Tab-separated table of C-alpha atoms in Angstrom:
chain	number	residue	atom	x	y	z
I	1	ALA	CA	75.831	86.374	73.395
I	2	ALA	CA	75.728	85.620	77.065
I	3	PRO	CA	73.588	88.067	79.027
I	4	ARG	CA	75.474	90.596	81.069
I	5	PRO	CA	75.263	89.761	84.770
I	6	ALA	CA	73.305	92.220	86.852
I	7	HIS	CA	75.434	94.296	89.162
I	8	GLY	CA	74.493	96.167	92.257
I	9	CYS	CA	73.725	95.301	95.834
I	10	GLY	CA	70.761	93.110	96.553
I	11	SER	CA	67.558	93.905	98.352
I	12	GLY	CA	68.112	94.509	102.053
I	13	ALA	CA	71.837	95.138	101.657
I	14	LEU	CA	71.544	98.614	103.153
I	15	LEU	CA	70.252	97.142	106.414
I	16	GLY	CA	72.584	94.158	106.453
I	17	ARG	CA	75.535	93.767	108.790
I	18	SER	CA	77.973	95.532	106.441
I	19	GLY	CA	75.482	98.288	105.684
I	20	VAL	CA	74.763	99.027	109.352
I	21	LEU	CA	78.478	99.030	110.185
I	22	LEU	CA	79.191	101.486	107.375
I	23	GLN	CA	76.312	103.699	108.483
I	24	ALA	CA	77.626	103.823	112.066
I	25	LEU	CA	81.122	104.657	110.812
I	26	LEU	CA	79.670	107.341	108.548
I	27	ALA	CA	77.757	108.936	111.443
I	28	LEU	CA	80.895	108.997	113.598
I	29	CYS	CA	83.095	110.545	110.889
I	30	ALA	CA	80.479	113.050	109.725
I	31	PHE	CA	79.747	114.180	113.298
I	32	SER	CA	83.467	114.666	113.904
I	33	THR	CA	83.492	117.383	111.231
I	34	LEU	CA	81.157	119.441	113.428
I	35	MET	CA	83.566	119.031	116.330
I	36	LEU	CA	86.401	120.180	114.068
I	37	LYS	CA	84.307	123.196	113.058
I	38	ARG	CA	83.910	124.191	116.705
I	39	PHE	CA	87.677	124.199	117.247
I	40	LYS	CA	88.107	126.269	114.081
I	41	GLU	CA	85.922	129.028	115.541
I	42	PRO	CA	87.731	132.039	117.063
I	43	LYS	CA	88.273	131.635	120.798
I	44	ALA	CA	86.282	134.779	121.558
I	45	GLU	CA	83.272	133.403	119.634
I	46	ARG	CA	83.657	129.678	120.354
I	47	ARG	CA	80.453	128.076	121.576
I	48	PRO	CA	80.346	126.333	124.958
I	49	TRP	CA	79.942	122.575	124.731
I	50	ARG	CA	76.315	122.718	125.806
I	51	ILE	CA	75.412	125.266	123.128
I	52	TRP	CA	77.413	123.301	120.562
I	53	PHE	CA	75.514	120.134	121.489
I	54	TYR	CA	72.177	121.917	121.187
I	55	ASP	CA	73.139	123.203	117.709
I	56	THR	CA	74.592	119.981	116.329
I	57	SER	CA	71.964	117.655	117.796
I	58	LYS	CA	69.330	119.335	115.627
I	59	GLN	CA	71.359	118.393	112.563
I	60	ALA	CA	71.879	114.868	113.887
I	61	ILE	CA	68.135	114.343	114.296
I	62	GLY	CA	67.434	115.742	110.830
I	63	ALA	CA	70.220	113.681	109.226
I	64	LEU	CA	68.952	110.470	110.840
I	65	PHE	CA	65.448	111.156	109.537
I	66	ILE	CA	66.737	111.790	105.999
I	67	HIS	CA	68.997	108.748	106.109
I	68	PHE	CA	66.327	106.260	107.192
I	69	ALA	CA	63.830	107.823	104.785
I	70	ASN	CA	66.312	107.227	101.946
I	71	VAL	CA	66.891	103.638	103.079
I	72	PHE	CA	63.140	103.035	103.193
I	73	LEU	CA	62.531	104.582	99.767
I	74	SER	CA	65.435	102.625	98.232
I	75	ASP	CA	63.908	99.269	99.208
I	76	LEU	CA	60.430	100.035	97.876
I	77	THR	CA	61.217	98.803	94.355
I	78	GLU	CA	63.004	95.805	92.878
I	79	GLU	CA	65.745	98.019	91.449
I	80	ASP	CA	69.279	98.263	92.800
I	81	PRO	CA	68.811	99.845	96.268
I	82	CYS	CA	72.381	101.212	96.333
I	83	SER	CA	71.908	103.283	93.194
I	84	LEU	CA	68.480	104.437	94.397
I	85	TYR	CA	69.990	105.506	97.692
I	86	LEU	CA	72.748	107.384	95.871
I	87	ILE	CA	70.216	109.219	93.694
I	88	ASN	CA	68.246	110.224	96.805
I	89	PHE	CA	71.424	111.352	98.484
I	90	ILE	CA	72.576	113.441	95.518
I	91	LEU	CA	69.191	115.140	95.336
I	92	ASP	CA	69.313	115.828	99.080
I	93	ALA	CA	72.765	117.387	98.716
I	94	THR	CA	71.767	119.659	95.813
I	95	LEU	CA	68.076	120.536	95.585
I	96	GLY	CA	67.513	119.484	99.190
I	97	MET	CA	70.245	121.810	100.430
I	98	LEU	CA	68.512	124.720	98.712
I	99	LEU	CA	65.194	123.727	100.291
I	100	ILE	CA	66.798	123.513	103.749
I	101	TRP	CA	68.337	126.961	103.344
I	102	LEU	CA	64.988	128.374	102.224
I	103	GLY	CA	63.144	126.675	105.076
I	104	VAL	CA	65.570	127.982	107.713
I	105	LYS	CA	65.298	131.521	106.340
I	106	VAL	CA	61.486	131.459	106.230
I	107	VAL	CA	61.126	129.951	109.704
I	108	SER	CA	63.672	132.393	111.167
I	109	TRP	CA	61.800	135.344	109.653
I	110	ILE	CA	58.456	134.125	111.022
I	111	VAL	CA	59.648	133.510	114.579
I	112	GLN	CA	61.490	136.840	114.700
I	113	HIS	CA	58.458	138.669	113.302
I	114	LYS	CA	56.193	137.012	115.880
I	115	LYS	CA	58.879	137.541	118.574
I	116	TYR	CA	58.964	133.856	119.505
I	117	THR	CA	62.453	134.239	120.928
I	118	TYR	CA	62.563	130.654	122.197
I	119	LEU	CA	62.304	129.405	118.601
I	120	VAL	CA	65.083	131.517	117.061
I	121	PHE	CA	67.730	129.053	115.868
I	122	GLY	CA	70.770	129.188	118.137
I	123	GLU	CA	69.072	131.210	120.911
I	124	TYR	CA	68.530	129.170	124.081
I	125	GLY	CA	68.456	131.826	126.787
I	126	ASP	CA	70.823	132.534	129.643
I	127	PRO	CA	71.190	130.005	131.141
I	128	PRO	CA	70.391	127.737	128.152
I	129	GLN	CA	66.971	126.126	128.451
I	130	ALA	CA	66.045	122.691	127.164
I	131	ALA	CA	62.560	123.899	126.193
I	132	ALA	CA	64.051	126.236	123.582
I	133	TRP	CA	66.175	123.395	122.203
I	134	ILE	CA	63.165	121.055	121.937
I	135	GLY	CA	61.110	123.678	120.106
I	136	GLN	CA	63.923	124.359	117.635
I	137	CYS	CA	64.423	120.605	117.057
I	138	ILE	CA	60.750	120.265	116.151
I	139	LEU	CA	60.992	123.194	113.725
I	140	TYR	CA	64.135	121.799	112.089
I	141	LEU	CA	62.568	118.340	111.795
I	142	LEU	CA	59.536	119.892	110.059
I	143	ILE	CA	61.923	121.524	107.578
I	144	MET	CA	63.479	118.092	106.930
I	145	VAL	CA	60.025	116.567	106.366
I	146	PHE	CA	59.233	119.325	103.868
I	147	GLU	CA	62.562	118.784	102.083
I	148	LYS	CA	62.159	114.988	101.840
I	149	THR	CA	58.573	115.299	100.622
I	150	VAL	CA	59.655	117.571	97.755
I	151	ILE	CA	62.560	115.250	96.861
I	152	SER	CA	60.209	112.242	96.834
I	153	LEU	CA	57.892	114.069	94.448
I	154	VAL	CA	60.847	114.907	92.195
I	155	LEU	CA	61.772	111.208	92.065
I	156	LEU	CA	58.348	110.464	90.564
I	157	ILE	CA	59.443	112.272	87.389
I	158	PRO	CA	60.211	109.676	84.666
I	159	GLY	CA	63.826	109.249	83.607
I	160	TRP	CA	65.558	108.407	86.862
I	161	THR	CA	65.751	104.712	85.944
I	162	LYS	CA	68.216	105.391	83.120
I	163	LEU	CA	70.404	107.461	85.427
I	164	GLN	CA	70.242	104.670	87.968
I	165	GLN	CA	71.547	102.172	85.402
I	166	ILE	CA	74.402	104.477	84.359
I	167	LEU	CA	75.394	105.730	87.799
I	168	LEU	CA	76.907	102.569	89.279
I	169	GLY	CA	76.616	100.106	86.419
I	170	TYR	CA	80.381	100.069	85.839
I	171	ILE	CA	81.153	98.698	89.348
I	172	PRO	CA	81.213	94.882	89.213
I	173	ASN	CA	81.605	94.257	92.960
I	174	PRO	CA	78.454	94.716	95.092
I	175	GLN	CA	80.495	95.234	98.277
I	176	LEU	CA	82.554	97.983	96.634
I	177	GLU	CA	79.345	99.625	95.467
I	178	LEU	CA	77.984	99.431	99.006
I	179	VAL	CA	81.113	101.097	100.439
I	180	LEU	CA	80.992	103.888	97.854
I	181	VAL	CA	77.280	104.529	98.328
I	182	MET	CA	77.085	104.184	102.112
I	183	PHE	CA	80.399	105.691	103.208
I	184	VAL	CA	82.730	107.393	100.712
I	185	VAL	CA	80.304	109.665	98.853
I	186	PRO	CA	78.052	110.406	101.874
I	187	PHE	CA	81.032	111.284	104.076
I	188	ILE	CA	82.369	113.885	101.629
I	189	VAL	CA	78.964	115.420	100.938
I	190	ASN	CA	77.759	115.249	104.555
I	191	ALA	CA	80.889	116.991	105.802
I	192	ILE	CA	80.140	119.933	103.500
I	193	MET	CA	76.418	119.937	104.293
I	194	PHE	CA	76.926	119.757	108.060
I	195	TRP	CA	79.405	122.635	107.945
I	196	VAL	CA	77.065	124.847	105.900
I	197	VAL	CA	73.887	124.037	107.831
I	198	ASP	CA	75.635	124.525	111.178
I	199	SER	CA	76.617	128.024	110.053
I	200	LEU	CA	72.953	128.682	109.200
I	201	ILE	CA	71.395	127.568	112.471
I	202	MET	CA	74.099	128.556	114.979
I	203	ARG	CA	73.942	131.773	116.978
I	204	LYS	CA	75.744	134.516	115.107
I	205	HIS	CA	78.340	136.408	117.151
I	206	LYS	CA	77.144	139.750	115.822
I	207	GLN	CA	73.653	138.976	117.150
I	208	LYS	CA	74.947	138.124	120.606
I	209	ASP	CA	73.441	141.237	122.219
I	210	THR	CA	70.478	141.558	119.873
I	211	LEU	CA	67.946	139.058	121.200
I	212	ASP	CA	66.940	138.486	124.773
I	213	ILE	CA	65.103	135.303	125.723
I	214	ASN	CA	62.561	137.299	127.756
I	215	GLY	CA	61.374	139.080	124.637
I	216	SER	CA	63.217	142.400	124.836
I	217	THR	CA	65.397	143.433	121.940
I	218	GLU	CA	68.327	145.807	122.206
I	219	THR	CA	71.080	146.174	119.669
I	220	PRO	CA	74.576	147.488	120.503
I	221	GLN	CA	73.953	150.444	118.183
I	222	ALA	CA	70.795	151.398	120.062
I	223	ARG	CA	72.631	151.108	123.355
I	224	ARG	CA	75.445	153.344	122.108
I	225	THR	CA	72.858	155.884	120.888
I	226	GLU	CA	71.165	155.871	124.278
I	227	GLU	CA	74.482	156.370	126.069
I	228	SER	CA	75.384	159.277	123.807
I	229	GLN	CA	72.031	160.900	124.512
I	230	VAL	CA	72.628	160.571	128.241
I	231	LEU	CA	76.064	162.144	127.915
I	232	LEU	CA	74.731	165.030	125.859
I	233	SER	CA	71.681	165.649	128.021
I	234	PRO	CA	71.895	168.051	131.055
I	235	ASP	CA	72.520	166.542	134.425
I	236	MET	CA	69.201	165.715	136.077
I	237	ASP	CA	70.627	166.349	139.543
I	238	PHE	CA	71.722	169.867	138.657
I	239	ASP	CA	69.276	172.443	140.006
I	240	GLN	CA	68.385	174.938	137.319
I	241	SER	CA	67.301	177.606	139.802
I	242	GLU	CA	70.579	177.382	141.703
I	243	SER	CA	72.532	177.625	138.471
I	244	ASP	CA	70.568	180.750	137.505
I	245	GLN	CA	71.293	182.310	140.894
I	246	ASP	CA	74.974	181.515	140.617
I	247	ILE	CA	75.171	182.947	137.135
I	248	SER	CA	73.291	186.105	138.117
I	249	GLY	CA	75.547	186.488	141.140
I	250	LEU	CA	78.643	186.153	139.039
I	251	TRP	CA	77.217	188.618	136.532
I	252	GLY	CA	76.434	191.097	139.260
I	253	THR	CA	79.922	190.802	140.707
I	254	SER	CA	81.493	191.379	137.345
I	255	GLN	CA	79.305	194.448	136.796
I	256	LYS	CA	80.380	195.880	140.168
I	257	MET	CA	84.005	195.401	139.262
I	258	LYS	CA	83.496	197.236	135.987
I	259	GLN	CA	81.692	200.293	137.569
I	260	PRO	CA	84.034	203.196	138.474
I	261	SER	CA	84.274	204.225	142.113
I	262	TYR	CA	83.813	207.891	143.209
I	263	GLN	CA	84.942	209.544	146.428
I	264	VAL	CA	83.185	212.674	147.680
I	265	VAL	CA	85.483	215.095	149.505
I	266	ILE	CA	83.869	217.747	151.647
Protein backbone atom coordinates (compact mmCIF):
# COMPACT_ATOMS: atom_id res chain seq x y z
CA ALA A 1 0.00 0.00 0.00
CA ALA A 2 1.18 3.46 -0.82
CA PRO A 3 2.19 5.45 2.25
CA ARG A 4 -0.25 8.10 3.35
CA PRO A 5 1.07 11.56 2.52
CA ALA A 6 1.94 13.70 5.50
CA HIS A 7 -0.43 16.57 6.07
CA GLY A 8 0.07 19.75 7.97
CA CYS A 9 1.85 23.01 7.40
CA GLY A 10 5.58 22.97 6.97
CA SER A 11 8.27 24.40 9.17
CA GLY A 12 8.23 28.19 9.19
CA ALA A 13 4.68 28.42 7.87
CA LEU A 14 3.53 30.37 10.91
CA LEU A 15 5.99 33.16 10.11
CA GLY A 16 5.47 33.07 6.36
CA ARG A 17 3.61 35.71 4.39
CA SER A 18 0.21 34.02 4.81
CA GLY A 19 0.84 33.35 8.49
CA VAL A 20 1.81 36.95 9.27
CA LEU A 21 -1.19 38.28 7.34
CA LEU A 22 -3.55 36.00 9.25
CA GLN A 23 -1.96 37.02 12.55
CA ALA A 24 -2.43 40.73 11.78
CA LEU A 25 -6.06 40.11 10.80
CA LEU A 26 -6.58 38.10 13.98
CA ALA A 27 -5.16 40.90 16.14
CA LEU A 28 -7.43 43.46 14.48
CA CYS A 29 -10.59 41.35 14.86
CA ALA A 30 -9.82 40.22 18.41
CA PHE A 31 -9.04 43.79 19.53
CA SER A 32 -12.33 44.97 18.03
CA THR A 33 -14.20 42.77 20.52
CA LEU A 34 -12.78 44.90 23.34
CA MET A 35 -14.06 48.02 21.59
CA LEU A 36 -17.48 46.38 21.28
CA LYS A 37 -17.37 45.55 24.99
CA ARG A 38 -16.80 49.21 25.83
CA PHE A 39 -19.90 50.27 23.89
CA LYS A 40 -21.90 47.54 25.65
CA GLU A 41 -21.10 49.08 29.04
CA PRO A 42 -23.80 51.28 30.62
CA LYS A 43 -23.33 54.95 29.78
CA ALA A 44 -23.02 55.89 33.44
CA GLU A 45 -20.17 53.38 33.90
CA ARG A 46 -18.54 53.57 30.46
CA ARG A 47 -14.79 54.08 30.63
CA PRO A 48 -13.19 57.11 28.98
CA TRP A 49 -11.06 56.27 25.97
CA ARG A 50 -7.83 56.84 27.87
CA ILE A 51 -8.83 54.47 30.68
CA TRP A 52 -10.08 51.94 28.13
CA PHE A 53 -6.74 52.11 26.31
CA TYR A 54 -4.83 51.62 29.55
CA ASP A 55 -6.96 48.54 30.38
CA THR A 56 -6.89 46.91 26.95
CA SER A 57 -3.23 47.63 26.20
CA LYS A 58 -2.24 45.39 29.11
CA GLN A 59 -4.11 42.53 27.45
CA ALA A 60 -2.57 43.37 24.08
CA ILE A 61 0.95 43.17 25.50
CA GLY A 62 0.18 39.89 27.27
CA ALA A 63 -1.50 38.40 24.18
CA LEU A 64 1.46 39.31 21.96
CA PHE A 65 3.85 37.65 24.41
CA ILE A 66 1.75 34.46 24.51
CA HIS A 67 1.34 34.43 20.74
CA PHE A 68 5.03 34.74 19.89
CA ALA A 69 5.92 32.27 22.64
CA ASN A 70 3.54 29.75 21.04
CA VAL A 71 5.02 30.40 17.60
CA PHE A 72 8.53 29.90 18.97
CA LEU A 73 7.62 26.69 20.82
CA SER A 74 5.80 25.30 17.75
CA ASP A 75 8.93 25.54 15.58
CA LEU A 76 11.25 23.86 18.09
CA THR A 77 10.49 20.34 16.84
CA GLU A 78 10.14 18.69 13.44
CA GLU A 79 6.45 18.01 14.04
CA ASP A 80 3.59 19.87 12.38
CA PRO A 81 3.90 23.43 13.77
CA CYS A 82 0.21 24.20 13.13
CA SER A 83 -1.02 21.38 15.34
CA LEU A 84 1.57 22.25 18.00
CA TYR A 85 0.42 25.84 17.96
CA LEU A 86 -3.20 24.73 18.28
CA ILE A 87 -2.37 22.52 21.27
CA ASN A 88 -0.57 25.44 22.95
CA PHE A 89 -3.50 27.70 22.21
CA ILE A 90 -6.08 25.27 23.60
CA LEU A 91 -4.06 24.88 26.79
CA ASP A 92 -3.77 28.66 27.09
CA ALA A 93 -7.54 29.02 26.71
CA THR A 94 -8.36 26.39 29.34
CA LEU A 95 -5.70 25.78 31.98
CA GLY A 96 -4.00 29.07 31.14
CA MET A 97 -7.21 31.01 31.68
CA LEU A 98 -7.49 29.53 35.17
CA LEU A 99 -3.88 30.46 35.90
CA ILE A 100 -4.46 34.04 34.70
CA TRP A 101 -7.53 34.38 36.91
CA LEU A 102 -5.59 33.02 39.89
CA GLY A 103 -2.63 35.30 39.19
CA VAL A 104 -4.81 38.42 38.92
CA LYS A 105 -6.58 37.57 42.19
CA VAL A 106 -3.33 36.92 44.07
CA VAL A 107 -1.60 40.04 42.75
CA SER A 108 -4.67 42.20 43.47
CA TRP A 109 -4.81 40.90 47.05
CA ILE A 110 -1.10 41.59 47.61
CA VAL A 111 -1.12 45.14 46.27
CA GLN A 112 -4.29 46.02 48.19
CA HIS A 113 -2.87 44.50 51.38
CA LYS A 114 0.37 46.46 50.95
CA LYS A 115 -1.65 49.55 49.88
CA TYR A 116 0.26 49.92 46.62
CA THR A 117 -2.61 51.86 45.09
CA TYR A 118 -0.71 52.58 41.88
CA LEU A 119 -0.59 48.83 41.15
CA VAL A 120 -4.28 48.03 41.65
CA PHE A 121 -5.57 46.86 38.26
CA GLY A 122 -7.77 49.53 36.70
CA GLU A 123 -6.77 52.31 39.13
CA TYR A 124 -4.69 55.03 37.46
CA GLY A 125 -5.39 58.07 39.62
CA ASP A 126 -7.19 61.30 38.86
CA PRO A 127 -5.97 62.44 36.41
CA PRO A 128 -4.78 59.06 35.04
CA GLN A 129 -1.02 58.63 35.37
CA ALA A 130 1.19 56.72 32.97
CA ALA A 131 3.37 55.47 35.83
CA ALA A 132 0.45 53.47 37.24
CA TRP A 133 -0.24 51.99 33.80
CA ILE A 134 3.41 50.96 33.33
CA GLY A 135 3.52 49.27 36.74
CA GLN A 136 0.31 47.35 36.05
CA CYS A 137 1.60 46.29 32.60
CA ILE A 138 4.71 44.84 34.22
CA LEU A 139 2.60 42.94 36.77
CA TYR A 140 0.28 41.57 34.07
CA LEU A 141 3.25 40.54 31.91
CA LEU A 142 4.73 38.65 34.88
CA ILE A 143 1.41 36.80 35.23
CA MET A 144 1.63 35.87 31.53
CA VAL A 145 5.21 34.61 32.00
CA PHE A 146 4.04 32.47 34.92
CA GLU A 147 1.12 31.10 32.88
CA LYS A 148 3.27 30.24 29.83
CA THR A 149 5.93 28.59 31.99
CA VAL A 150 3.34 26.28 33.57
CA ILE A 151 1.82 25.46 30.15
CA SER A 152 5.28 24.65 28.76
CA LEU A 153 5.89 22.27 31.65
CA VAL A 154 2.53 20.60 31.00
CA LEU A 155 3.52 20.05 27.36
CA LEU A 156 6.50 17.99 28.55
CA ILE A 157 4.06 15.31 29.74
CA PRO A 158 4.14 12.36 27.28
CA GLY A 159 1.07 11.76 25.14
CA TRP A 160 0.64 15.06 23.35
CA THR A 161 2.10 13.63 20.13
CA LYS A 162 -0.88 11.32 19.63
CA LEU A 163 -3.30 14.19 20.16
CA GLN A 164 -1.30 16.24 17.69
CA GLN A 165 -1.70 13.53 15.04
CA ILE A 166 -5.46 13.26 15.63
CA LEU A 167 -6.23 16.95 16.00
CA LEU A 168 -5.69 18.14 12.43
CA GLY A 169 -4.80 14.92 10.63
CA TYR A 170 -8.10 14.88 8.72
CA ILE A 171 -7.40 18.21 6.94
CA PRO A 172 -5.62 17.52 3.64
CA ASN A 173 -4.91 21.14 2.68
CA PRO A 174 -2.03 22.86 4.54
CA GLN A 175 -3.40 26.34 3.76
CA LEU A 176 -6.81 25.43 5.18
CA GLU A 177 -5.11 24.09 8.29
CA LEU A 178 -3.16 27.33 8.60
CA VAL A 179 -6.35 29.42 8.36
CA LEU A 180 -8.12 27.30 10.98
CA VAL A 181 -5.18 27.34 13.38
CA MET A 182 -4.11 30.96 12.96
CA PHE A 183 -7.44 32.73 12.51
CA VAL A 184 -10.75 30.87 12.94
CA VAL A 185 -10.16 29.05 16.24
CA PRO A 186 -8.01 31.80 17.83
CA PHE A 187 -10.54 34.51 16.95
CA ILE A 188 -13.42 32.69 18.65
CA VAL A 189 -11.41 31.77 21.74
CA ASN A 190 -9.59 35.11 21.99
CA ALA A 191 -12.86 37.03 21.82
CA ILE A 192 -14.11 35.12 24.87
CA MET A 193 -10.79 35.38 26.71
CA PHE A 194 -10.39 39.11 26.08
CA TRP A 195 -13.93 39.78 27.30
CA VAL A 196 -13.42 37.78 30.51
CA VAL A 197 -9.94 39.10 31.31
CA ASP A 198 -11.01 42.70 30.64
CA SER A 199 -13.77 42.26 33.22
CA LEU A 200 -11.14 41.01 35.70
CA ILE A 201 -8.63 43.83 35.33
CA MET A 202 -10.92 46.81 34.66
CA ARG A 203 -11.96 49.23 37.39
CA LYS A 204 -15.20 48.06 38.94
CA HIS A 205 -17.93 50.71 39.13
CA LYS A 206 -18.80 49.75 42.69
CA GLN A 207 -15.19 50.44 43.72
CA LYS A 208 -15.20 53.88 42.12
CA ASP A 209 -15.12 55.71 45.46
CA THR A 210 -13.22 53.05 47.38
CA LEU A 211 -9.58 53.62 46.44
CA ASP A 212 -7.75 56.89 46.24
CA ILE A 213 -4.44 57.08 44.38
CA ASN A 214 -2.86 59.02 47.26
CA GLY A 215 -3.33 56.07 49.58
CA SER A 216 -6.47 57.02 51.49
CA THR A 217 -9.40 54.65 51.45
CA GLU A 218 -13.00 55.67 51.99
CA THR A 219 -16.02 53.63 51.06
CA PRO A 220 -19.47 55.13 50.37
CA GLN A 221 -20.84 53.22 53.36
CA ALA A 222 -18.25 54.76 55.67
CA ARG A 223 -19.02 58.20 54.30
CA ARG A 224 -22.75 57.71 54.87
CA THR A 225 -22.03 56.53 58.44
CA GLU A 226 -19.91 59.61 59.08
CA GLU A 227 -22.63 61.91 57.72
CA SER A 228 -25.26 60.26 59.90
CA GLN A 229 -23.06 60.72 62.95
CA VAL A 230 -22.67 64.40 62.14
CA LEU A 231 -26.42 64.80 61.77
CA LEU A 232 -27.10 63.04 65.05
CA SER A 233 -24.38 64.82 67.00
CA PRO A 234 -25.14 68.18 68.78
CA ASP A 235 -24.27 71.34 66.96
CA MET A 236 -20.72 72.37 67.83
CA ASP A 237 -21.56 76.06 67.45
CA PHE A 238 -24.39 75.87 69.97
CA ASP A 239 -23.29 77.24 73.34
CA GLN A 240 -24.28 74.86 76.10
CA SER A 241 -24.17 77.54 78.80
CA GLU A 242 -26.48 79.83 76.83
CA SER A 243 -28.89 76.97 76.24
CA ASP A 244 -28.94 76.22 79.98
CA GLN A 245 -29.65 79.88 80.76
CA ASP A 246 -32.45 80.00 78.22
CA ILE A 247 -34.00 76.83 79.56
CA SER A 248 -33.74 78.01 83.17
CA GLY A 249 -35.25 81.34 82.18
CA LEU A 250 -38.14 79.67 80.45
CA TRP A 251 -38.62 77.38 83.44
CA GLY A 252 -38.63 80.32 85.80
CA THR A 253 -41.16 82.18 83.70
CA SER A 254 -43.44 79.19 83.60
CA GLN A 255 -43.19 78.81 87.38
CA LYS A 256 -44.14 82.48 87.86
CA MET A 257 -47.16 82.03 85.67
CA LYS A 258 -48.27 79.03 87.70
CA GLN A 259 -47.91 80.78 91.15
CA PRO A 260 -51.14 82.44 92.40
CA SER A 261 -51.14 86.18 92.95
CA TYR A 262 -52.32 87.75 96.27
CA GLN A 263 -53.45 91.30 96.93
CA VAL A 264 -53.23 92.75 100.43
CA VAL A 265 -56.01 95.23 101.24
CA ILE A 266 -55.51 97.50 104.21
